[in-house]
Coordinates of C-alpha atoms in Angstrom, one line a residue:
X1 CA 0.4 19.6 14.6
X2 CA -0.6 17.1 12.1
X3 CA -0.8 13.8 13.0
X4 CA -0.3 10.4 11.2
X5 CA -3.8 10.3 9.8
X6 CA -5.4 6.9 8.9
X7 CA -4.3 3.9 6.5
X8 CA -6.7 5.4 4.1
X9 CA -4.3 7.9 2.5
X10 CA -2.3 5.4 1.3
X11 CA -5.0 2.4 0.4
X12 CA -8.4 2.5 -0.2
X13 CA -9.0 -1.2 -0.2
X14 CA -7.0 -4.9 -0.2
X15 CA -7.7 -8.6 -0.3
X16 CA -5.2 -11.1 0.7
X17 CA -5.1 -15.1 0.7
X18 CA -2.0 -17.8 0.9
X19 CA -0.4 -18.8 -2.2
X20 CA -1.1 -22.5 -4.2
X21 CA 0.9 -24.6 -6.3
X22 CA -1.5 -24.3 -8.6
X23 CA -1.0 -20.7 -8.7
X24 CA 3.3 -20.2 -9.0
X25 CA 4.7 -23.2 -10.1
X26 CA 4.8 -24.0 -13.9
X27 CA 4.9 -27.9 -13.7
X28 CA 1.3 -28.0 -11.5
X29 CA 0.3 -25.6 -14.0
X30 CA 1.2 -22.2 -16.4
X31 CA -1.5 -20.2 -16.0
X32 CA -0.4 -17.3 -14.0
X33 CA -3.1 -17.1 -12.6
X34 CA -4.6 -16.4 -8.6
X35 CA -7.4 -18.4 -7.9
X36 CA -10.5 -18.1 -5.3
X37 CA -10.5 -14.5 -5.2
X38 CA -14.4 -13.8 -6.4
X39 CA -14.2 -11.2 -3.4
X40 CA -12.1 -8.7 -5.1
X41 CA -15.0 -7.8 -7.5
X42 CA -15.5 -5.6 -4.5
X43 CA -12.3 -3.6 -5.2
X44 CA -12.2 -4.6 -8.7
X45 CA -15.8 -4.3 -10.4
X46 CA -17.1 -7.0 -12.5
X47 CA -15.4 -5.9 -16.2
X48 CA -12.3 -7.1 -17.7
X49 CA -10.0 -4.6 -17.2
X50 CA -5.9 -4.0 -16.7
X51 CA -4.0 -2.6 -13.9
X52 CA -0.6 -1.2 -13.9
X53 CA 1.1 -2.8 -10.4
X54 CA 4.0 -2.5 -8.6
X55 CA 5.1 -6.0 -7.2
X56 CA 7.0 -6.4 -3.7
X57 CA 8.6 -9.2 -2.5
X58 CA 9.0 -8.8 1.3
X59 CA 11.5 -10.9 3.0
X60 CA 13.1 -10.5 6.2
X61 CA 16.3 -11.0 4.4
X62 CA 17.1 -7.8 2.6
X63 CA 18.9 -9.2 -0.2
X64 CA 15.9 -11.3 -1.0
X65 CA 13.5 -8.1 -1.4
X66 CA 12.4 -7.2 -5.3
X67 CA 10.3 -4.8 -6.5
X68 CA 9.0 -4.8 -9.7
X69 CA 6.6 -2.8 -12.2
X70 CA 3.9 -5.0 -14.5
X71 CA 0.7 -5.6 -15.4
X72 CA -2.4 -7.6 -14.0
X73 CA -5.6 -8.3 -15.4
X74 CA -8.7 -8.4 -13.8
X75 CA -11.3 -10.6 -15.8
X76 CA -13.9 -13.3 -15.4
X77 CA -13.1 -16.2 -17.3
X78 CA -17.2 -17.6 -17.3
X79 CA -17.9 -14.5 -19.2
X80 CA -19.8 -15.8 -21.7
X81 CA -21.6 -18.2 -19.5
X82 CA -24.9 -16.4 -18.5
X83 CA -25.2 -18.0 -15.1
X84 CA -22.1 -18.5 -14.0
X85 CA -18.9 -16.3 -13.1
X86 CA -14.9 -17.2 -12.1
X87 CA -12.8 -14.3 -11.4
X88 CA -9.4 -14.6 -12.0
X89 CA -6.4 -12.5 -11.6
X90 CA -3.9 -12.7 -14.3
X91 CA -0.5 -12.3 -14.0
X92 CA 2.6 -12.2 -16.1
X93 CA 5.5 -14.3 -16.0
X94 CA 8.9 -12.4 -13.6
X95 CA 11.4 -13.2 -11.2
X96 CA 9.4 -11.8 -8.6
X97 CA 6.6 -14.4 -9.3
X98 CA 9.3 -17.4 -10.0
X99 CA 10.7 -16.3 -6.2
X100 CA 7.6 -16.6 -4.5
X101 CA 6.7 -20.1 -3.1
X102 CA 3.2 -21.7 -1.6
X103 CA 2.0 -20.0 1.4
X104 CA 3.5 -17.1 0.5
X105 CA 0.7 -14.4 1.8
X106 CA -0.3 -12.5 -0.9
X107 CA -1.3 -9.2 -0.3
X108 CA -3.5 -7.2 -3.5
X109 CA -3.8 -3.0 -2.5
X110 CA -5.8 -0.2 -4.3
X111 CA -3.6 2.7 -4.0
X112 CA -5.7 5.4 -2.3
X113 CA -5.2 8.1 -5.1
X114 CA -6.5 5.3 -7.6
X115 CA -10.5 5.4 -9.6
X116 CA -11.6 2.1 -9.1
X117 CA -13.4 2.7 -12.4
X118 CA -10.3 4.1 -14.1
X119 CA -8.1 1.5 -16.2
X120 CA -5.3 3.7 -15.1
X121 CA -5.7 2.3 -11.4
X122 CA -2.4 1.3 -9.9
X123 CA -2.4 -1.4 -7.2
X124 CA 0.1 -2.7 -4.9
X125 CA 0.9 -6.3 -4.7
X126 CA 2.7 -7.2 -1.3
X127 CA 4.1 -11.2 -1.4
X128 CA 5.3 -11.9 1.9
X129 CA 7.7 -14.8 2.6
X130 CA 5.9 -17.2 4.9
X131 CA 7.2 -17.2 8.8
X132 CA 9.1 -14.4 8.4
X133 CA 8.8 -11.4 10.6
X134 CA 7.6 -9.0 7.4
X135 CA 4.3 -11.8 7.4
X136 CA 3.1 -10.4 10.5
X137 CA 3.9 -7.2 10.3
X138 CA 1.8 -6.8 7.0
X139 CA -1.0 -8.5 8.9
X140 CA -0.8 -5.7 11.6
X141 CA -0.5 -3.3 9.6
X142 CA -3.7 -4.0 7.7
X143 CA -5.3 -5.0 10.8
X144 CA -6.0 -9.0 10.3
X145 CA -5.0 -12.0 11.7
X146 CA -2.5 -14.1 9.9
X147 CA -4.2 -17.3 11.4
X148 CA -7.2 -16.2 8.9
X149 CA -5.0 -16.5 5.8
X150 CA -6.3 -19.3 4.1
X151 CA -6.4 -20.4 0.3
X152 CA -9.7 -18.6 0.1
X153 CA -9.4 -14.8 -0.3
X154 CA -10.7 -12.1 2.1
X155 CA -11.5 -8.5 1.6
X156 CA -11.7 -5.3 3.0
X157 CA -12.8 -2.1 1.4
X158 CA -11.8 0.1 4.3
X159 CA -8.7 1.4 5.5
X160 CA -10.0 3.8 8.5
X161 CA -7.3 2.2 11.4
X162 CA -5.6 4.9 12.5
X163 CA -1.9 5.0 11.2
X164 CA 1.2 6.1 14.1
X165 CA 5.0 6.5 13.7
X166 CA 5.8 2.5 13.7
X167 CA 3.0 1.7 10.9
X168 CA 4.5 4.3 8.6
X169 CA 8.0 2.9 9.6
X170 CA 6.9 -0.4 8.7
X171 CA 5.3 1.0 5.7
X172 CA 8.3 2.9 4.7
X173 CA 10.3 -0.8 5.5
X174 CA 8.1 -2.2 2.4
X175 CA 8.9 0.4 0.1
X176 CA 6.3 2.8 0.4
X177 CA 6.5 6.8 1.2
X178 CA 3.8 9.0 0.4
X179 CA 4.0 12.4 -1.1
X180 CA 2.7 14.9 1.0
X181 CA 0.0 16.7 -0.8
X182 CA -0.6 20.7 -0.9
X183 CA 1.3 22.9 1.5
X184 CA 2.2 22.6 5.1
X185 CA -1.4 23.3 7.8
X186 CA -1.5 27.0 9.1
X187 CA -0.4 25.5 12.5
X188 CA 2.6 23.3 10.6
X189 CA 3.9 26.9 9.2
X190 CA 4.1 28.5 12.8
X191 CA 5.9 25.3 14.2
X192 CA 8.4 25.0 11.1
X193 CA 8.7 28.9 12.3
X194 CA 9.2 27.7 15.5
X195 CA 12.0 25.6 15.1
X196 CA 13.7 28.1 12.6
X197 CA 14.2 30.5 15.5
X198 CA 14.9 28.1 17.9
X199 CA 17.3 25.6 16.0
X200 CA 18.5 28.0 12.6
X201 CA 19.1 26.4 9.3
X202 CA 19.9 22.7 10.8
X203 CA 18.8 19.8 13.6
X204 CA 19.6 20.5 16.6
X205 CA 21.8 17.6 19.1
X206 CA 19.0 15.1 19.6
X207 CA 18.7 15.4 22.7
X208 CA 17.4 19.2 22.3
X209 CA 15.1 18.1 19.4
X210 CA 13.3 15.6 21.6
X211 CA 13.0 17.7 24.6
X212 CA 11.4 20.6 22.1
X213 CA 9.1 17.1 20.9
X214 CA 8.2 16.6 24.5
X215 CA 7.6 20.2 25.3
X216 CA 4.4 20.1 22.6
X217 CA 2.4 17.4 25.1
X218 CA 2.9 18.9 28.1
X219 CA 0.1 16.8 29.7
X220 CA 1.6 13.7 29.1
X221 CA 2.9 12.0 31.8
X222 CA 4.5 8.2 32.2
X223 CA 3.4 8.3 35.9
X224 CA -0.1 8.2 34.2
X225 CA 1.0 5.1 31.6
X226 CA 4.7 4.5 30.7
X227 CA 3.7 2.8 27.7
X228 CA 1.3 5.7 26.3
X229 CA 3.8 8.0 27.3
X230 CA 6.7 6.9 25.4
X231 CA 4.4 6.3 22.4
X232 CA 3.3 9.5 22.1
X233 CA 6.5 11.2 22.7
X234 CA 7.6 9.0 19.4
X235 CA 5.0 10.4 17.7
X236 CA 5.2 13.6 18.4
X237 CA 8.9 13.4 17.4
X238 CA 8.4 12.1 14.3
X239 CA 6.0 14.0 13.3
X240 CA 7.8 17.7 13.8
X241 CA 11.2 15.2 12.3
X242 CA 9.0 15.3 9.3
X243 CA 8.2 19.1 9.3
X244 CA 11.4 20.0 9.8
X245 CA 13.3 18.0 7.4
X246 CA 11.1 19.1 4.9
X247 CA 11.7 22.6 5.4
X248 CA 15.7 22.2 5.5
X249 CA 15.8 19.5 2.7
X250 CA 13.2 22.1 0.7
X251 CA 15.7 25.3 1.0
X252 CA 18.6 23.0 0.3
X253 CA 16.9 21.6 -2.9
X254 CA 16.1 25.9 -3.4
X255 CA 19.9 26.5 -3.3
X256 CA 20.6 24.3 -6.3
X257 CA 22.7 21.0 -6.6
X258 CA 25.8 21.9 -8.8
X259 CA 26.9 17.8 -9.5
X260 CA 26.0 14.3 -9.3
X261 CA 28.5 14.1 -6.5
X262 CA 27.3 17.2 -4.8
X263 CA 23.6 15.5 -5.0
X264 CA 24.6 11.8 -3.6
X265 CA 26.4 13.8 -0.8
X266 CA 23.4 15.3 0.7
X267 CA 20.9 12.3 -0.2
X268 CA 23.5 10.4 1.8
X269 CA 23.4 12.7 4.5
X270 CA 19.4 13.3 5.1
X271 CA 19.5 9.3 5.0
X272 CA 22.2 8.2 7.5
X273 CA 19.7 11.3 9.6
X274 CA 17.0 9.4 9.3
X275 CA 18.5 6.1 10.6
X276 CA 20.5 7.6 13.3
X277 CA 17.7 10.0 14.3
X278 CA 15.1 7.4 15.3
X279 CA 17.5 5.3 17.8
X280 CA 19.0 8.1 19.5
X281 CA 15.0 10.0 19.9
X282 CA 13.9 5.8 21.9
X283 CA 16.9 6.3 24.3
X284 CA 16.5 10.4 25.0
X285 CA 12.5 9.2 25.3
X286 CA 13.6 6.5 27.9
X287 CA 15.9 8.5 29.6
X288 CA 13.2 10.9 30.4
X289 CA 10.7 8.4 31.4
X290 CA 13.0 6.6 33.9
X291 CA 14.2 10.3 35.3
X292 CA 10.3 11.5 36.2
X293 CA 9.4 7.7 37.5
X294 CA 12.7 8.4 39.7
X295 CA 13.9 5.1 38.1
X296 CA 18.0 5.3 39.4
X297 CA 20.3 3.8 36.2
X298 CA 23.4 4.8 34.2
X299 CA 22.8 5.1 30.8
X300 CA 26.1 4.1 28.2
X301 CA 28.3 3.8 31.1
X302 CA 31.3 1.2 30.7
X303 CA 31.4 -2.4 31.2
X304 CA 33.9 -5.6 30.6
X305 CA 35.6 -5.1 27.4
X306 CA 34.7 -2.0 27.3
X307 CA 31.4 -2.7 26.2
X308 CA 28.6 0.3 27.1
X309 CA 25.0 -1.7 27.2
X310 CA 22.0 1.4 26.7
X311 CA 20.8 1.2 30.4
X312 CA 22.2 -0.4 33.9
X313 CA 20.1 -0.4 37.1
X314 CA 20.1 1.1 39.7
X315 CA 24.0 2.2 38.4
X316 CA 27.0 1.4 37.1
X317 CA 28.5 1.8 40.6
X318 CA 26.4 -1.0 41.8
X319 CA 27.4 -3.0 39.1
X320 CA 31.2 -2.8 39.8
X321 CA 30.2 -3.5 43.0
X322 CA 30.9 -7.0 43.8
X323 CA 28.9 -6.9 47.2
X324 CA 25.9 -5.7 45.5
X325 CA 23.3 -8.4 45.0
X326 CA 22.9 -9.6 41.3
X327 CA 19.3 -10.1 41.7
X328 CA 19.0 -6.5 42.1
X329 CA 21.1 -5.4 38.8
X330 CA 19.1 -5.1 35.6
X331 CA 19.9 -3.7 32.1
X332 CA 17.6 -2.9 29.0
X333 CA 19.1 -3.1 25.5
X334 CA 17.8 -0.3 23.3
X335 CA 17.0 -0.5 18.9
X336 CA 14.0 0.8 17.2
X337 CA 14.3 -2.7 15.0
X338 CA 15.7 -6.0 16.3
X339 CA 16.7 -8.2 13.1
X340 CA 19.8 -10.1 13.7
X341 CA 21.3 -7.2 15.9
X342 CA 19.5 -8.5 19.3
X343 CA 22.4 -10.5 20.0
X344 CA 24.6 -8.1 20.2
X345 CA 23.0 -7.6 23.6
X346 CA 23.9 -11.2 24.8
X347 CA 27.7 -10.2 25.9
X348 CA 26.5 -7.1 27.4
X349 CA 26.6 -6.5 31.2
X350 CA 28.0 -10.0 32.0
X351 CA 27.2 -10.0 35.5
X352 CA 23.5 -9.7 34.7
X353 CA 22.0 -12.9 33.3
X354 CA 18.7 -12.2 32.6
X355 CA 18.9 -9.2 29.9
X356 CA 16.2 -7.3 28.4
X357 CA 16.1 -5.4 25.3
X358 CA 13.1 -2.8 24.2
X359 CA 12.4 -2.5 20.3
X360 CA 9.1 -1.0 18.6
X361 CA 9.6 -3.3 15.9
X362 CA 6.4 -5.2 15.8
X363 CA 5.3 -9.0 14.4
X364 CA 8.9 -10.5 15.4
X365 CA 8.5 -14.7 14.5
X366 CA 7.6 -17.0 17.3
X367 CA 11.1 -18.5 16.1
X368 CA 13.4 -15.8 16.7
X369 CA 11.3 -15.0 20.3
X370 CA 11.8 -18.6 21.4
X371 CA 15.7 -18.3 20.5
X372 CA 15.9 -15.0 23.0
X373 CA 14.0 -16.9 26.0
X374 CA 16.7 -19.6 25.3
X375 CA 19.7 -17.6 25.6
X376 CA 17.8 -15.3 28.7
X377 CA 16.4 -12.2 26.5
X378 CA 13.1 -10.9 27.6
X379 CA 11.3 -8.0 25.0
X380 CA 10.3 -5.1 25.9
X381 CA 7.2 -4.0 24.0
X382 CA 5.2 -0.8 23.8
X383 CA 1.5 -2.3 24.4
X384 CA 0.2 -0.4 21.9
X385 CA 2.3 -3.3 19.3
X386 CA 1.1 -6.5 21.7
X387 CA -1.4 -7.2 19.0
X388 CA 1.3 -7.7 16.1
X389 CA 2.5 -10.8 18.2
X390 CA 0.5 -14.3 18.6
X391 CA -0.8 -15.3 22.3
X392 CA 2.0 -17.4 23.6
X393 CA 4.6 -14.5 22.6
X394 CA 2.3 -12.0 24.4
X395 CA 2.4 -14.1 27.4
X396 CA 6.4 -13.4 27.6
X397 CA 6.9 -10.0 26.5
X398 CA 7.2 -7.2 28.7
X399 CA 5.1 -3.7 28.2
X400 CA 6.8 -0.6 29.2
X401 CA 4.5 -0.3 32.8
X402 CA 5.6 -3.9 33.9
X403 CA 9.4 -3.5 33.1
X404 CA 9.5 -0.2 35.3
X405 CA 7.4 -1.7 38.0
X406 CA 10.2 -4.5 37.7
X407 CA 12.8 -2.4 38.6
X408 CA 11.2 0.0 40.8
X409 CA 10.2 -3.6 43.3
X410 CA 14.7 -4.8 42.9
X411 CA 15.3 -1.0 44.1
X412 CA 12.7 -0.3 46.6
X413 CA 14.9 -3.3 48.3
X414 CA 18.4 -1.1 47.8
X415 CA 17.2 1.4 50.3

């Protein structure tokens, strides 16, 4: 089964640095130009040359997100001056640019399919709005610490870290999907085969589909690490997601769309799959976990205004239960990605006052974490994402092991 594969296939090589005033606003001065970046001769070469780019402005804010396609130039503006050299990187004037503001981090790619040496080169420009979550998340996902941003550039010519389901959804957050290349591994073609006999011509209820996922690792077992577990259950979910949707959206696409409307129908469909899919895959993971740790809960069962939180320990009957010590109650919110939506948790299970809520959404702000420890909302993490998240955050959060060994301590005292 083919796996996620490494950064690599996407970029070959980035630099990164914090913004100036010097280097966005027009009054300090109109040069378009980023500054300090002598480093990226490394990705760029030494001649004046001009790349076609693809400019993204990443803000957690989805109505503040642009893309854009221009031009930078690479040059050295001490050319002529036989011992010295200043490279620059030019840039020309666009809302993206007139959007961005100082300490932005600025993030300069070389697409992996790209020929350094070719003018025809295409690289990705990432501007990230300082503090918000996307900041971090680009730093994780290219495997630096933010705290290293400074004015001065650093670079990196290798992209080896090994990529997994949550790094391409992050990826895929900014805007960027790769076309698979060639045709499908022998072993692909006898799982897509697989699934055709065992699910037809469409997905199956997700709950079947990730059973089948969890049927591929048969080794894998939380009792042995319920963070690892989950992780690669995700993965392995994903990735046949991926090999399947292909295969139906392929035949679909063989069939022939007969309108516009007919088109937008289907594109609309495969995408509300996609978001659905991923949220309903964490819970039937979760589910399974807590069943083979013998972890007693009810999962969507009802609560006051009729209100159905993800998860209640030991059970809903307990929770009713007005005899039954609060201390020993516990729920756990569920959502692949937190934004805004983790308060929805807050009037969930009101008996319980301490609420938890597991997301694989990594790099959330040290602003938005200390709001949830104010209003009593602990994350749960995979450990696998600790490193997205600064020291003091780490401190607080929750990995998978140490929420179940939570509850399995408050019900070893039900018995």
């Amino acid at each position: 089964m083919t796996g996620f594969g490494k950064l690599s296939k996407y970029f070959k090589g980035f630099g990164y640095k914090r913004l100036k005033l010097v280097e966005i606003d027009p009054a300090a001065s109109n040069g378009h130009e980023f500054n300090g970046i002598a480093d990226f001769r490394s990705l760029f070469g030494d001649e004046r040359r001009v790349f076609p780019v693809r400019l993204i402005y990443l803000a957690d804010n989805e109505d503040d997100v642009r893309e854009e396609r221009t031009e930078f130039t690479w040059y050295n503006a001490r050319e002529r001056n036989p011992t010295r050299n200043e490279y620059r990187l030019y840039y020309k004037a666009s809302s993206i640019m007139a959007q961005a503001d100082v300490n932005d981090l600025l993030l300069v790619a070389v697409d992996a399919r790209s020929n350094v040496y070719d003018t025809s080169e295409q690289i990705t420009v990432f501007i990230a709005k300082h503090g918000d979550n996307v900041e971090r998340q680009l730093a994780w996902l290219f495997g630096f610490q933010l705290d290293n941003a400074g004015e001065q550039a650093l670079v990196y010519d290798d992209c080896s870290q090994d990529m997994n389901f949550i790094m391409e959804m992050v990826l895929s957050k900014m805007g960027i999907v790769l076309q698979e290349e060639g045709h499908p591994s022998h072993d692909d073609e006898k799982l897509i085969d697989v699934m055709r006999q065992k699910f037809g011509s469409d997905f199956p209820a997700s709950a079947s589909f990730s059973e089948f996922a969890r049927s591929l690792l048969p080794t894998v077992d939380p009792r042995d690490g319920a963070d690892q577990a989950l992780m690669a259950w995700m993965d392995s979910e994903e990735t046949i997601f991926r090999l399947f949707e292909h295969d139906l959206v392929q035949q679909r696409l063989d069939e022939g769309v007969t309108s516009v409307e007919d088109f937008l129908s289907f594109s609309l469909s495969v995408q509300n799959r996609r978001k659905s899919r991923a949220g309903h895959a964490l819970e039937n993971h979760m589910r399974c976990l807590f069943d083979r740790l013998e972890i007693r809960y009810s999962h969507n069962a009802m609560t006051e205004n009729k209100v159905r939180p993800d998860f209640i320990f030991p059970g809903i009957e307990e929770y009713w239960n007005q005899d039954f010590p609060v201390v020993q109650l516990s729920m756990l919110g569920v959502k692949t990605t937190c934004k805004d939506r983790w308060r929805q948790v807050l009037s969930e299970a009101q008996r319980i006052p301490e609420k938890h809520l597991l997301t694989l959404e990594p790099g959330i702000s040290e602003n938005q974490t200390s709001e949830m420890a104010a209003k009593h909302l602990r994350l749960v993490i995979p450990r696998q994402l600790f490193a997205s998240y600064s020291g003091q955050q780490q401190a607080w959060l929750l990995d998978i092991d140490e929420f179940v060994h939570l509850l399995g301590r408050k019900q070893c005292r039900t018995h």
